[in-house]
């Protein structure tokens, strides 16, 4: 399963890359607004660090302007995935950009039938938002299961299921159990995966016992 970082924090992206835990990066307008940085130079910088797909989202909602924005974003680097909303106009942009060889990430997916449409439009990635469904008392991971089941029926579909709006490690565990292709998470959630109290306790014991030997490996 691939790990994408759902952030524009350059230090966090570099840190995950150094640890071998970075397969891609996703951004959205809210993440860009939070960064306080100019969009295009920021995406260029991220593409220089991350060799995998880097999602950059269009800002408009009408077909013509989204197409122009998508074409401009796609020129930033070979690893750009243009992110478009799951609307009729967004999927039309998806179809056109995909046919031209551009990777497209279809975002704001909240139903299996929306995911079916995205696959038919040639999306490279579909981004179902599990956390936001949990927030309204629906089960976000049920949506992932439904999409995987549907996509499995049709070998012609090549759209990868990119689990988004991930809030905690349990979302990642369930995604891995189900065989989702990608999870995109805040770096802090990926960092949580390293942690286990028995690892900390066991290591403290080994360090103490090693001291007793009076030896040094180096
Ligand atoms: O980038 C899309 C998605 O991951 C956003 O997550 O936490 O704003 O629901 P969140």
GROMACS .gro file of C-alpha atoms in nm, residues 8-125:
model
  118
    8UNK     CA    1   0.240   2.102   0.190
    9UNK     CA    2   0.480   2.112   0.486
   10UNK     CA    3   0.819   2.087   0.316
   11UNK     CA    4   1.009   1.972   0.627
   12UNK     CA    5   0.753   1.697   0.695
   13UNK     CA    6   0.764   1.584   0.331
   14UNK     CA    7   1.147   1.566   0.337
   15UNK     CA    8   1.139   1.377   0.666
   16UNK     CA    9   0.899   1.110   0.533
   17UNK     CA   10   1.103   1.080   0.212
   18UNK     CA   11   1.423   1.026   0.414
   19UNK     CA   12   1.248   0.746   0.608
   20UNK     CA   13   1.127   0.574   0.289
   21UNK     CA   14   0.763   0.639   0.383
   22UNK     CA   15   0.672   0.879   0.102
   23UNK     CA   16   0.516   0.751  -0.220
   24UNK     CA   17   0.338   1.074  -0.314
   25UNK     CA   18   0.189   1.401  -0.188
   26UNK     CA   19  -0.165   1.539  -0.197
   27UNK     CA   20  -0.267   1.900  -0.150
   28UNK     CA   21  -0.595   2.086  -0.165
   29UNK     CA   22  -0.692   2.456  -0.155
   30UNK     CA   23  -0.731   2.447   0.226
   31UNK     CA   24  -0.381   2.302   0.268
   32UNK     CA   25  -0.238   2.567   0.033
   33UNK     CA   26  -0.421   2.848   0.218
   34UNK     CA   27  -0.281   2.719   0.549
   35UNK     CA   28   0.075   2.722   0.409
   36UNK     CA   29   0.055   3.095   0.332
   37UNK     CA   30   0.276   3.032   0.024
   38UNK     CA   31   0.239   3.095  -0.349
   39UNK     CA   32   0.071   2.787  -0.501
   40UNK     CA   33   0.280   2.717  -0.813
   41UNK     CA   34   0.629   2.762  -0.660
   42UNK     CA   35   0.521   2.553  -0.361
   43UNK     CA   36   0.406   2.267  -0.586
   44UNK     CA   37   0.728   2.295  -0.788
   45UNK     CA   38   0.929   2.260  -0.467
   46UNK     CA   39   0.728   1.955  -0.357
   47UNK     CA   40   0.777   1.793  -0.701
   48UNK     CA   41   1.152   1.842  -0.657
   49UNK     CA   42   1.145   1.638  -0.334
   50UNK     CA   43   0.886   1.372  -0.414
   51UNK     CA   44   0.932   1.153  -0.722
   52UNK     CA   45   0.583   1.002  -0.687
   53UNK     CA   46   0.252   1.164  -0.783
   54UNK     CA   47   0.195   1.513  -0.643
   55UNK     CA   48  -0.170   1.621  -0.647
   56UNK     CA   49  -0.240   1.986  -0.725
   57UNK     CA   50  -0.605   2.089  -0.723
   58UNK     CA   51  -0.788   2.319  -0.963
   59UNK     CA   52  -0.956   2.620  -0.802
   60UNK     CA   53  -1.248   2.684  -1.039
   61UNK     CA   54  -1.567   2.486  -1.083
   62UNK     CA   55  -1.665   2.543  -1.449
   63UNK     CA   56  -1.533   2.312  -1.724
   64UNK     CA   57  -1.346   2.568  -1.937
   65UNK     CA   58  -1.155   2.731  -1.651
   66UNK     CA   59  -1.080   2.399  -1.480
   67UNK     CA   60  -0.937   2.269  -1.810
   68UNK     CA   61  -0.707   2.573  -1.841
   69UNK     CA   62  -0.601   2.544  -1.477
   70UNK     CA   63  -0.545   2.169  -1.512
   71UNK     CA   64  -0.334   2.211  -1.825
   72UNK     CA   65  -0.122   2.474  -1.650
   73UNK     CA   66  -0.077   2.260  -1.338
   74UNK     CA   67   0.013   1.953  -1.548
   75UNK     CA   68   0.305   2.146  -1.701
   76UNK     CA   69   0.470   2.200  -1.359
   77UNK     CA   70   0.629   1.853  -1.360
   78UNK     CA   71   0.586   1.503  -1.502
   79UNK     CA   72   0.465   1.371  -1.165
   80UNK     CA   73   0.173   1.612  -1.126
   81UNK     CA   74  -0.171   1.459  -1.074
   82UNK     CA   75  -0.433   1.725  -1.143
   83UNK     CA   76  -0.700   1.711  -0.873
   84UNK     CA   77  -1.057   1.783  -0.979
   85UNK     CA   78  -1.383   1.775  -0.782
   86UNK     CA   79  -1.635   1.497  -0.833
   87UNK     CA   80  -1.885   1.704  -1.029
   88UNK     CA   81  -2.012   1.660  -1.384
   89UNK     CA   82  -1.775   1.933  -1.504
   90UNK     CA   83  -1.491   1.790  -1.296
   91UNK     CA   84  -1.532   1.444  -1.451
   92UNK     CA   85  -1.542   1.597  -1.797
   93UNK     CA   86  -1.207   1.762  -1.718
   94UNK     CA   87  -1.087   1.424  -1.586
   95UNK     CA   88  -1.178   1.253  -1.914
   96UNK     CA   89  -1.006   1.517  -2.126
   97UNK     CA   90  -0.687   1.540  -1.921
   98UNK     CA   91  -0.662   1.160  -1.881
   99UNK     CA   92  -0.696   1.108  -2.256
  100UNK     CA   93  -0.407   1.353  -2.300
  101UNK     CA   94  -0.187   1.144  -2.070
  102UNK     CA   95  -0.217   1.356  -1.753
  103UNK     CA   96  -0.270   1.183  -1.417
  104UNK     CA   97  -0.598   1.291  -1.255
  105UNK     CA   98  -0.706   1.258  -0.893
  106UNK     CA   99  -1.084   1.292  -0.849
  107UNK     CA  100  -1.157   1.432  -0.505
  108UNK     CA  101  -1.456   1.484  -0.274
  109UNK     CA  102  -1.596   1.134  -0.337
  110UNK     CA  103  -1.862   1.028  -0.088
  111UNK     CA  104  -2.048   0.746  -0.264
  112UNK     CA  105  -1.963   0.422  -0.451
  113UNK     CA  106  -2.158   0.541  -0.755
  114UNK     CA  107  -1.952   0.861  -0.771
  115UNK     CA  108  -1.644   0.637  -0.768
  116UNK     CA  109  -1.791   0.432  -1.055
  117UNK     CA  110  -1.830   0.750  -1.260
  118UNK     CA  111  -1.472   0.856  -1.186
  119UNK     CA  112  -1.336   0.521  -1.309
  120UNK     CA  113  -1.541   0.552  -1.628
  121UNK     CA  114  -1.395   0.903  -1.676
  122UNK     CA  115  -1.044   0.752  -1.665
  123UNK     CA  116  -0.934   0.882  -1.324
  124UNK     CA  117  -0.588   0.774  -1.212
  125UNK     CA  118  -0.699   0.806  -0.847
   0.00000   0.00000   0.00000
